[in-house]
Amino acid sequence: MLFEITLIWTSIIVLVEALTLYDTITFKKRIKLILEKYNYKYAPFASVIVPFRGIDPGLENNVKAILNQDYAKKEYIFVVDNFRDPAYIILRKFKRKNIKIRKSKPIKTCSGKLAALIAGSKIAKGHVLVFGDSDIRPGKNWLSELVRPLKQST
């Protein structure tokens, strides 16, 4: 009698485990379909344009966070007012292939920040332009989360 009860309980536990495994597998498939439906993989070439003036608190960490994006096709355009700006010295430490550091030209009809964004936009090669500020410290999915919804026509 004890053996039969043990066998029944063991069978019930195995059945519950099998159902849980099946549910986990189908749940992963449903999530994948939902993500594909909402263009999860949409990731056109993006230009990230960030104006710099002076040294914000934690500037190096901010730049590292901006550069640490989990996004494949991107370029960074960092713009300073002039090459004597203290931010330029820090930005040079990060110089690599997909990073451009440019000097903006003053425009009488707009602010220095806007002139910097315009200067960056003129050399950007991306299908998408993303503007940031030197005082942000974004998470690694910041860029993909900004770009992904652009695929939806609504």
Short mmCIF file of C-alpha atoms in Angstrom, two decimals:
data_model
loop_
_atom_site.label_atom_id
_atom_site.label_comp_id
_atom_site.label_asym_id
_atom_site.label_seq_id
_atom_site.Cartn_x
_atom_site.Cartn_y
_atom_site.Cartn_z
CA MET A 1 0.00 0.00 0.00
CA LEU A 2 2.81 2.40 0.91
CA PHE A 3 4.56 1.52 -2.34
CA GLU A 4 1.43 2.33 -4.36
CA ILE A 5 0.98 5.72 -2.65
CA THR A 6 4.65 6.55 -3.26
CA LEU A 7 4.30 5.53 -6.91
CA ILE A 8 1.20 7.72 -7.35
CA TRP A 9 2.90 10.76 -5.73
CA THR A 10 6.04 10.23 -7.79
CA SER A 11 3.92 10.03 -10.95
CA ILE A 12 2.12 13.24 -10.02
CA ILE A 13 5.42 15.05 -9.37
CA VAL A 14 6.89 13.85 -12.69
CA LEU A 15 3.74 14.96 -14.51
CA VAL A 16 3.85 18.42 -12.87
CA GLU A 17 7.55 18.77 -13.76
CA ALA A 18 6.83 17.76 -17.37
CA LEU A 19 4.01 20.31 -17.62
CA THR A 20 6.25 23.00 -16.14
CA LEU A 21 8.99 22.22 -18.66
CA TYR A 22 6.48 22.28 -21.53
CA ASP A 23 5.08 25.61 -20.33
CA THR A 24 8.60 27.08 -20.08
CA ILE A 25 9.44 26.03 -23.64
CA THR A 26 6.20 27.37 -25.11
CA PHE A 27 6.51 30.58 -23.07
CA LYS A 28 9.94 31.26 -24.59
CA LYS A 29 8.51 30.69 -28.07
CA ARG A 30 5.61 33.08 -27.37
CA ILE A 31 7.98 35.77 -26.10
CA LYS A 32 10.15 35.39 -29.22
CA LEU A 33 7.11 35.83 -31.47
CA ILE A 34 5.97 38.91 -29.54
CA LEU A 35 9.43 40.48 -29.76
CA GLU A 36 9.60 39.81 -33.50
CA LYS A 37 6.13 41.30 -33.95
CA TYR A 38 7.27 44.54 -32.33
CA ASN A 39 10.46 44.70 -34.40
CA TYR A 40 12.77 43.85 -31.53
CA LYS A 41 15.65 43.39 -33.95
CA TYR A 42 15.21 46.72 -35.74
CA ALA A 43 18.60 48.38 -35.47
CA PRO A 44 19.61 50.68 -38.34
CA PHE A 45 22.96 52.45 -38.33
CA ALA A 46 22.75 55.17 -35.66
CA SER A 47 24.75 58.33 -35.07
CA VAL A 48 24.98 59.39 -31.43
CA ILE A 49 25.79 63.11 -31.23
CA VAL A 50 26.85 64.58 -27.90
CA PRO A 51 27.95 68.20 -27.32
CA PHE A 52 30.55 68.85 -24.61
CA ARG A 53 31.53 72.03 -22.81
CA GLY A 54 33.62 71.90 -19.67
CA ILE A 55 33.81 68.99 -17.28
CA ASP A 56 30.61 67.69 -15.76
CA PRO A 57 30.83 65.67 -12.52
CA GLY A 58 31.68 62.07 -13.42
CA LEU A 59 32.37 62.96 -17.06
CA GLU A 60 34.64 59.97 -17.74
CA ASN A 61 32.05 57.55 -16.37
CA ASN A 62 29.34 59.29 -18.40
CA VAL A 63 31.39 58.88 -21.59
CA LYS A 64 32.07 55.21 -20.77
CA ALA A 65 28.33 54.61 -20.31
CA ILE A 66 27.51 56.37 -23.58
CA LEU A 67 30.10 54.23 -25.39
CA ASN A 68 29.03 51.00 -23.69
CA GLN A 69 25.85 50.55 -25.74
CA ASP A 70 24.62 47.09 -26.64
CA TYR A 71 23.96 48.13 -30.22
CA ALA A 72 25.93 46.87 -33.22
CA LYS A 73 25.81 49.57 -35.91
CA LYS A 74 26.69 52.94 -34.45
CA GLU A 75 29.03 55.89 -34.55
CA TYR A 76 29.70 58.49 -31.91
CA ILE A 77 30.19 62.16 -32.70
CA PHE A 78 31.44 64.22 -29.79
CA VAL A 79 31.45 67.97 -30.39
CA VAL A 80 33.36 70.62 -28.43
CA ASP A 81 33.38 74.40 -28.83
CA ASN A 82 37.16 74.39 -29.20
CA PHE A 83 40.09 72.06 -28.71
CA ARG A 84 41.21 73.95 -25.58
CA ASP A 85 38.04 72.82 -23.77
CA PRO A 86 38.98 70.58 -20.79
CA ALA A 87 36.41 68.03 -21.98
CA TYR A 88 38.45 67.53 -25.17
CA ILE A 89 41.41 66.23 -23.14
CA ILE A 90 39.17 63.57 -21.57
CA LEU A 91 37.47 62.70 -24.87
CA ARG A 92 40.84 62.05 -26.56
CA LYS A 93 41.34 59.12 -24.16
CA PHE A 94 38.38 57.40 -25.82
CA LYS A 95 39.44 58.00 -29.44
CA ARG A 96 38.82 54.93 -31.60
CA LYS A 97 37.42 53.99 -34.99
CA ASN A 98 33.72 54.68 -34.41
CA ILE A 99 34.29 57.90 -32.43
CA LYS A 100 34.67 61.29 -34.08
CA ILE A 101 35.60 64.38 -32.10
CA ARG A 102 34.76 67.63 -33.87
CA LYS A 103 34.86 71.33 -33.15
CA SER A 104 31.68 73.30 -33.73
CA LYS A 105 31.51 76.66 -35.46
CA PRO A 106 29.59 79.46 -33.76
CA ILE A 107 26.28 80.35 -35.40
CA LYS A 108 24.97 83.83 -34.63
CA THR A 109 21.33 82.80 -34.58
CA CYS A 110 21.57 79.88 -32.14
CA SER A 111 23.14 78.69 -28.89
CA GLY A 112 26.49 76.94 -28.63
CA LYS A 113 24.76 73.66 -27.86
CA LEU A 114 22.57 73.89 -30.94
CA ALA A 115 25.60 74.84 -33.06
CA ALA A 116 27.34 71.71 -31.76
CA LEU A 117 24.35 69.51 -32.61
CA ILE A 118 24.20 70.99 -36.10
CA ALA A 119 27.95 70.42 -36.58
CA GLY A 120 27.55 66.79 -35.52
CA SER A 121 24.50 66.29 -37.73
CA LYS A 122 26.38 67.54 -40.80
CA ILE A 123 28.94 64.71 -40.59
CA ALA A 124 26.61 61.98 -39.27
CA LYS A 125 26.26 58.89 -41.43
CA GLY A 126 23.49 57.20 -39.47
CA HIS A 127 19.95 56.52 -40.63
CA VAL A 128 18.95 57.58 -37.14
CA LEU A 129 20.31 60.57 -35.21
CA VAL A 130 20.36 60.30 -31.43
CA PHE A 131 21.21 63.37 -29.37
CA GLY A 132 22.63 63.07 -25.89
CA ASP A 133 24.13 65.33 -23.27
CA SER A 134 27.50 65.10 -21.59
CA ASP A 135 25.90 64.74 -18.15
CA ILE A 136 23.92 61.57 -18.90
CA ARG A 137 24.92 58.10 -17.77
CA PRO A 138 22.68 55.78 -19.79
CA GLY A 139 22.25 52.06 -19.33
CA LYS A 140 23.66 49.72 -21.96
CA ASN A 141 20.27 49.35 -23.72
CA TRP A 142 19.59 53.10 -23.97
CA LEU A 143 20.35 53.34 -27.69
CA SER A 144 18.44 50.21 -28.72
CA GLU A 145 15.42 51.25 -26.63
CA LEU A 146 15.38 54.65 -28.31
CA VAL A 147 15.73 53.31 -31.85
CA ARG A 148 13.57 50.16 -31.79
CA PRO A 149 10.15 51.92 -31.69
CA LEU A 150 11.03 53.98 -34.78
CA LYS A 151 10.25 50.99 -37.04
CA GLN A 152 6.57 51.07 -36.12
CA SER A 153 4.61 53.28 -38.49
CA THR A 154 2.14 54.12 -35.70
#
